[in-house]
Short mmCIF file of C-alpha atoms in Angstrom, two decimals:
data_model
loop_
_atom_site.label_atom_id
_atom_site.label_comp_id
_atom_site.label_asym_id
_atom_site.label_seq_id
_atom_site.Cartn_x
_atom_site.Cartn_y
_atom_site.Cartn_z
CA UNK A 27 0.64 1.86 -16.17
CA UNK A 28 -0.95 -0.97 -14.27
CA UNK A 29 -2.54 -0.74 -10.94
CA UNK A 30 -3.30 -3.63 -8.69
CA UNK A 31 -5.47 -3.59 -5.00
CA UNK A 32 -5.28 -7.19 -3.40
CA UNK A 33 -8.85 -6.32 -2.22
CA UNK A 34 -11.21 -8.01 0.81
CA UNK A 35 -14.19 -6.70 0.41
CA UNK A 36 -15.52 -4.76 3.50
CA UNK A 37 -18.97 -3.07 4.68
CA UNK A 38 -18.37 -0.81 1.99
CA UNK A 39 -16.51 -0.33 -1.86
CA UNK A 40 -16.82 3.40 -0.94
CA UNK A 41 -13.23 3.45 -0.67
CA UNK A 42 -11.89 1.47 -3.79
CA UNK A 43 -14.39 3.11 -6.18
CA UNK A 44 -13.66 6.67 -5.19
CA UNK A 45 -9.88 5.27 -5.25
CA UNK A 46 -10.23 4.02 -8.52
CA UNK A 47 -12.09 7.16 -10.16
CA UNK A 48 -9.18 9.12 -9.27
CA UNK A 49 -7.04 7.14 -11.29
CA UNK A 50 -9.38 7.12 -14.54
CA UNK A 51 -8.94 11.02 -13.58
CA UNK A 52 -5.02 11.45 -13.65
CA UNK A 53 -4.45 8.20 -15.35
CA UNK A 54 -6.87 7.46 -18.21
CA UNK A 55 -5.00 4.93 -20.55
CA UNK A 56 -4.12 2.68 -17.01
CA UNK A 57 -5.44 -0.79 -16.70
CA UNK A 58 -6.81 -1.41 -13.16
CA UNK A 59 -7.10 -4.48 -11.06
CA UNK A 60 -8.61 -5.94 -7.90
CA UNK A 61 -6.29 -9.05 -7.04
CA UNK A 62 -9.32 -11.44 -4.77
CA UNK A 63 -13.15 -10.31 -4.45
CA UNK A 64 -14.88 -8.66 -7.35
CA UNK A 65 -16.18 -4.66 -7.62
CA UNK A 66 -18.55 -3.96 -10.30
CA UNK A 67 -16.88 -2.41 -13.08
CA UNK A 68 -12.71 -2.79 -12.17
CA UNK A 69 -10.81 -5.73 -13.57
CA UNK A 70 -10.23 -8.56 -11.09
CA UNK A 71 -8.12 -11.38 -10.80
CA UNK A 72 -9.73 -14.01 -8.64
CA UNK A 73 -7.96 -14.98 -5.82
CA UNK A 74 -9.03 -17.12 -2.72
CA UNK A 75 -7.99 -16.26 0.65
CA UNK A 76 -6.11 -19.21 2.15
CA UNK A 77 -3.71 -18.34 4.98
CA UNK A 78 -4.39 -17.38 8.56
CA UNK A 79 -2.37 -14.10 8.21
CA UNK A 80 -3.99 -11.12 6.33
CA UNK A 81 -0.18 -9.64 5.57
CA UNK A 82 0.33 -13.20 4.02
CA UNK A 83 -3.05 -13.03 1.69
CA UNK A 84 -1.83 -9.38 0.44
CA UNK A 85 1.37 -11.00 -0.52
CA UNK A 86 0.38 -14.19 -1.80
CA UNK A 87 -2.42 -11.39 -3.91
CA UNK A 88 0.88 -9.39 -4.95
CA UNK A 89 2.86 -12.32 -6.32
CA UNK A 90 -0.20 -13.81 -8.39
CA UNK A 91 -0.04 -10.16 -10.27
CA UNK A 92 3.59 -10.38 -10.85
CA UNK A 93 2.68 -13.63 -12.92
CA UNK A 94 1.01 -11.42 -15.24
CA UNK A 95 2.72 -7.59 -15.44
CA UNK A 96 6.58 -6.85 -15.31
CA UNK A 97 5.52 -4.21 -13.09
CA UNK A 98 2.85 -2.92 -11.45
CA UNK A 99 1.85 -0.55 -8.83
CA UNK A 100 0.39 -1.66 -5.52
CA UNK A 101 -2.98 0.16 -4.39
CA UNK A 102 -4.59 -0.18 -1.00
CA UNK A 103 -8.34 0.83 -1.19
CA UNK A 104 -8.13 3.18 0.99
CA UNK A 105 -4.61 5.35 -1.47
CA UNK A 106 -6.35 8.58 -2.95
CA UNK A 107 -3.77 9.88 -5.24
CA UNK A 108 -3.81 12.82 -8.05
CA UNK A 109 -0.89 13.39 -10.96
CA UNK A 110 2.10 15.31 -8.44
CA UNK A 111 3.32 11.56 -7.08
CA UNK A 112 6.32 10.49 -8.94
CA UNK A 113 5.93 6.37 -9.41
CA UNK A 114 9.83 6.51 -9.59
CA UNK A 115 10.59 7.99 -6.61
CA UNK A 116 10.17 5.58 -3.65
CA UNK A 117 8.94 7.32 -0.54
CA UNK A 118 10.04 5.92 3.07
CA UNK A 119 10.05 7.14 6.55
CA UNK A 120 12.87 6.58 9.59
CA UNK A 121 13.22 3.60 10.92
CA UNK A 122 10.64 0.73 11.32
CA UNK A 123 9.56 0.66 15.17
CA UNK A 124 6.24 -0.38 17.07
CA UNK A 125 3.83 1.27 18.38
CA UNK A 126 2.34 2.42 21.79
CA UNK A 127 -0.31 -0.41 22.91
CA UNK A 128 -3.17 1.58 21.93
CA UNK A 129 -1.85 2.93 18.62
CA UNK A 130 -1.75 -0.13 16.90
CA UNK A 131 -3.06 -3.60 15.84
CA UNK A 132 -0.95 -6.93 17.68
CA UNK A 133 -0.32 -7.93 14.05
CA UNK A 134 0.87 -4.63 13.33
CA UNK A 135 3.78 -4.97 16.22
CA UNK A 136 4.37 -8.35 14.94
CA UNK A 137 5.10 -7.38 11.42
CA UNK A 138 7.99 -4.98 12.82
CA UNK A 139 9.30 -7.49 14.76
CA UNK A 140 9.31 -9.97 12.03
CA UNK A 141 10.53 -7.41 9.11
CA UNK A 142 13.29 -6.24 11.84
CA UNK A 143 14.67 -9.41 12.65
CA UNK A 144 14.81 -10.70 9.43
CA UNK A 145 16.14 -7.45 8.27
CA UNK A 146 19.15 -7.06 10.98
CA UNK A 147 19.83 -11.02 11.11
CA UNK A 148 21.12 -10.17 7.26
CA UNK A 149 22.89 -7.36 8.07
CA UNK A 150 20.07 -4.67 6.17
CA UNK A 151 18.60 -1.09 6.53
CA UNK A 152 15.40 -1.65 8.75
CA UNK A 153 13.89 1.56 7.32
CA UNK A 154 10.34 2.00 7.10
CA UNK A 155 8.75 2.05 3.77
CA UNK A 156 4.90 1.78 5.80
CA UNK A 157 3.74 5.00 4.87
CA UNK A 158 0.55 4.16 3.78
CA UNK A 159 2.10 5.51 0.04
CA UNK A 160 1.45 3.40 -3.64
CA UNK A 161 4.65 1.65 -4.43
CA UNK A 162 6.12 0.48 -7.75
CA UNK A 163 7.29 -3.23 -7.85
CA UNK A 164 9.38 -5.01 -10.33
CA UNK A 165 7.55 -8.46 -10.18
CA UNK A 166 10.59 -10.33 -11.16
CA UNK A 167 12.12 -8.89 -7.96
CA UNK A 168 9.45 -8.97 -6.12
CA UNK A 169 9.04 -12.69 -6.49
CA UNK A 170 13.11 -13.28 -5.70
CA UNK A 171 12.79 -11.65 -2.71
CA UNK A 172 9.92 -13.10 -1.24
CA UNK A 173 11.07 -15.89 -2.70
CA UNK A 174 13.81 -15.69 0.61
CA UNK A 175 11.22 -15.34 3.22
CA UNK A 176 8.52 -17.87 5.03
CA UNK A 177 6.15 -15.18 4.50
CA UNK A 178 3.34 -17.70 4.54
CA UNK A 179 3.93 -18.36 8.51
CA UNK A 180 4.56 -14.96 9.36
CA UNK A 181 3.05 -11.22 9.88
CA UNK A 182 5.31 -9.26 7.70
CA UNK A 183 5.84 -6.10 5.70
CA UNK A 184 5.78 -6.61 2.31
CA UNK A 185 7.13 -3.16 1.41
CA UNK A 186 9.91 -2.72 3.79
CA UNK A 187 11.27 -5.92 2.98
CA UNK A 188 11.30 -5.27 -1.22
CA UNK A 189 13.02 -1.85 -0.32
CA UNK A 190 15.77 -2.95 2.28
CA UNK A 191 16.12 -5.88 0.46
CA UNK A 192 16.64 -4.33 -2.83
CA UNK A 193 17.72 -0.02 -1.39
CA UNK A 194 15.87 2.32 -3.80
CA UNK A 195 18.83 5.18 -5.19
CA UNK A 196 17.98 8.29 -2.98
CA UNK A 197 14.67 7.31 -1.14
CA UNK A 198 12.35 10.20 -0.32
CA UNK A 199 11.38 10.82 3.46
CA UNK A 200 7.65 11.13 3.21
CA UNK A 201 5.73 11.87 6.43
CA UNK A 202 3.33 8.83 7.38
CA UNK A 203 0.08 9.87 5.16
CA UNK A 204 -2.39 8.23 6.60
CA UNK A 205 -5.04 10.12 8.58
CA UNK A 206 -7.70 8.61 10.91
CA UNK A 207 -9.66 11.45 11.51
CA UNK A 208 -11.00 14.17 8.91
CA UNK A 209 -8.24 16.47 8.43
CA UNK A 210 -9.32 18.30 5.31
CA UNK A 211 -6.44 20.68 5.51
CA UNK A 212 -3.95 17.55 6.20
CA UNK A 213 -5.22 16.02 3.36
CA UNK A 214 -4.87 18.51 0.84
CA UNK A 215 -1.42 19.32 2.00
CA UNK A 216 -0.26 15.50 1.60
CA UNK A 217 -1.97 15.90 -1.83
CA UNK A 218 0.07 18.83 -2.75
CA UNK A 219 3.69 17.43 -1.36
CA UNK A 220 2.97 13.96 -2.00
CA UNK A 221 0.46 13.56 -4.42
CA UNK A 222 -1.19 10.72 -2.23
CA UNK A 223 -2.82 10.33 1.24
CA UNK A 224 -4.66 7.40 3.20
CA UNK A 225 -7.61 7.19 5.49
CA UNK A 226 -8.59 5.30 8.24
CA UNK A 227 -12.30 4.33 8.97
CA UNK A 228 -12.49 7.40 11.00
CA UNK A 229 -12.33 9.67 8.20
CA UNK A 230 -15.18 8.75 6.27
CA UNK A 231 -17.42 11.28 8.37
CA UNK A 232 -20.10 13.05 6.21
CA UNK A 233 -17.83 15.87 5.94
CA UNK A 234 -14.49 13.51 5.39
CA UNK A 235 -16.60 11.33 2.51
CA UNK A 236 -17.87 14.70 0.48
CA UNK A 237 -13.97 15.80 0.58
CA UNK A 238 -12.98 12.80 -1.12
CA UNK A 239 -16.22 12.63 -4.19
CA UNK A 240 -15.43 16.52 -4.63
CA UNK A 241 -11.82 15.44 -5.28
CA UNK A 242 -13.06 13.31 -8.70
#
């Protein structure tokens, strides 16, 4: 199996590294990629940031890796996962909808709007699939369906648009795994029904960070 993180790097690798050792745990014979800047001992793909957008860098990121593997499986630094996910099951949530100012980012709202719009002006699901969860992408679909969309100019959701663009047989509701605070007993329970969770910058408290190197 290949794994690919479009990766900025930030303050810290704490994230990707732990990330990473987790899948040498559960997945030993996987090759593992960084799609941008460099980490000391993962494969990377170099990749130059060029566009305004951040949602537009992780996509341009995500179609240079489809150049090179048929499929691959798209890692945020921040994914912890063990061996109970199923790669073929494709996990999604309701319906995609903004958030309460407060709650989340401008770009975040705009990347609804954007997916929504494009999604209803073509008469398609707008379901969520922004559940902070490791997908599986076919790059040769990948690339056709992006292929439709001036993602370039635009905040967007990458996910939401493969999915509703191309419906997954029998999607999984999943609850949003992503936890900003330290939520030990969250996390483990995500682990357990989902075999994945994701953390925000909150998390990585003294006691949050020792939950996640006692997990390798």
């Amino acid at each position: 199996m290949i794994f690919v993180y479009p990766y900025k790097r930030k303050d810290s690798d704490f994230c990707i590294i732990h990330s990473v050792k987790l899948l040498n745990k559960y997945y030993p014979n996987s090759a593992i990629f960084t799609i941008g800047d460099k980490v000391d001992g993962i494969d990377n793909i170099p990749h130059d940031d060029s566009n305004i957008i951040r949602g537009a860098n992780v996509t341009s990121k995500l179609l240079l890796a489809s150049e090179s593997f048929r499929e691959f499986v798209y890692m945020n630094d921040d994914f912890f996962i063990n061996d109970r996910i199923d790669f073929n099951r494709v996990y999604c949530g309701s319906e995609l909808l903004e958030r309460k100012e407060g709650k989340a980012s401008i770009s975040w709202n705009q990347s609804v709007d954007n997916t929504k719009h494009y999604l209803s002006h073509n008469n398609l699901n707008t379901i969520t699939y922004e559940c902070h969860q490791p997908v599986l992408f076919n790059s040769e679909l990948l690339r056709s369906t992006m292929s439709q969309i001036d993602w370039r100019n635009n905040d967007h959701f990458v996910k939401s648009l493969y999915f509703n663009i191309n419906p997954p047989t029998n999607p999984m509701p999943i609850d949003n795994v992503k936890l900003i605070e330290p939520n030990i007993n969250r996390a483990n329970m995500f682990l357990s029904m989902f075999g994945c969770f994701s953390i925000g910058q909150g998390f990585l408290t003294e006691q949050g960070a020792n939950f996640i190197k006692k997990l390798i």
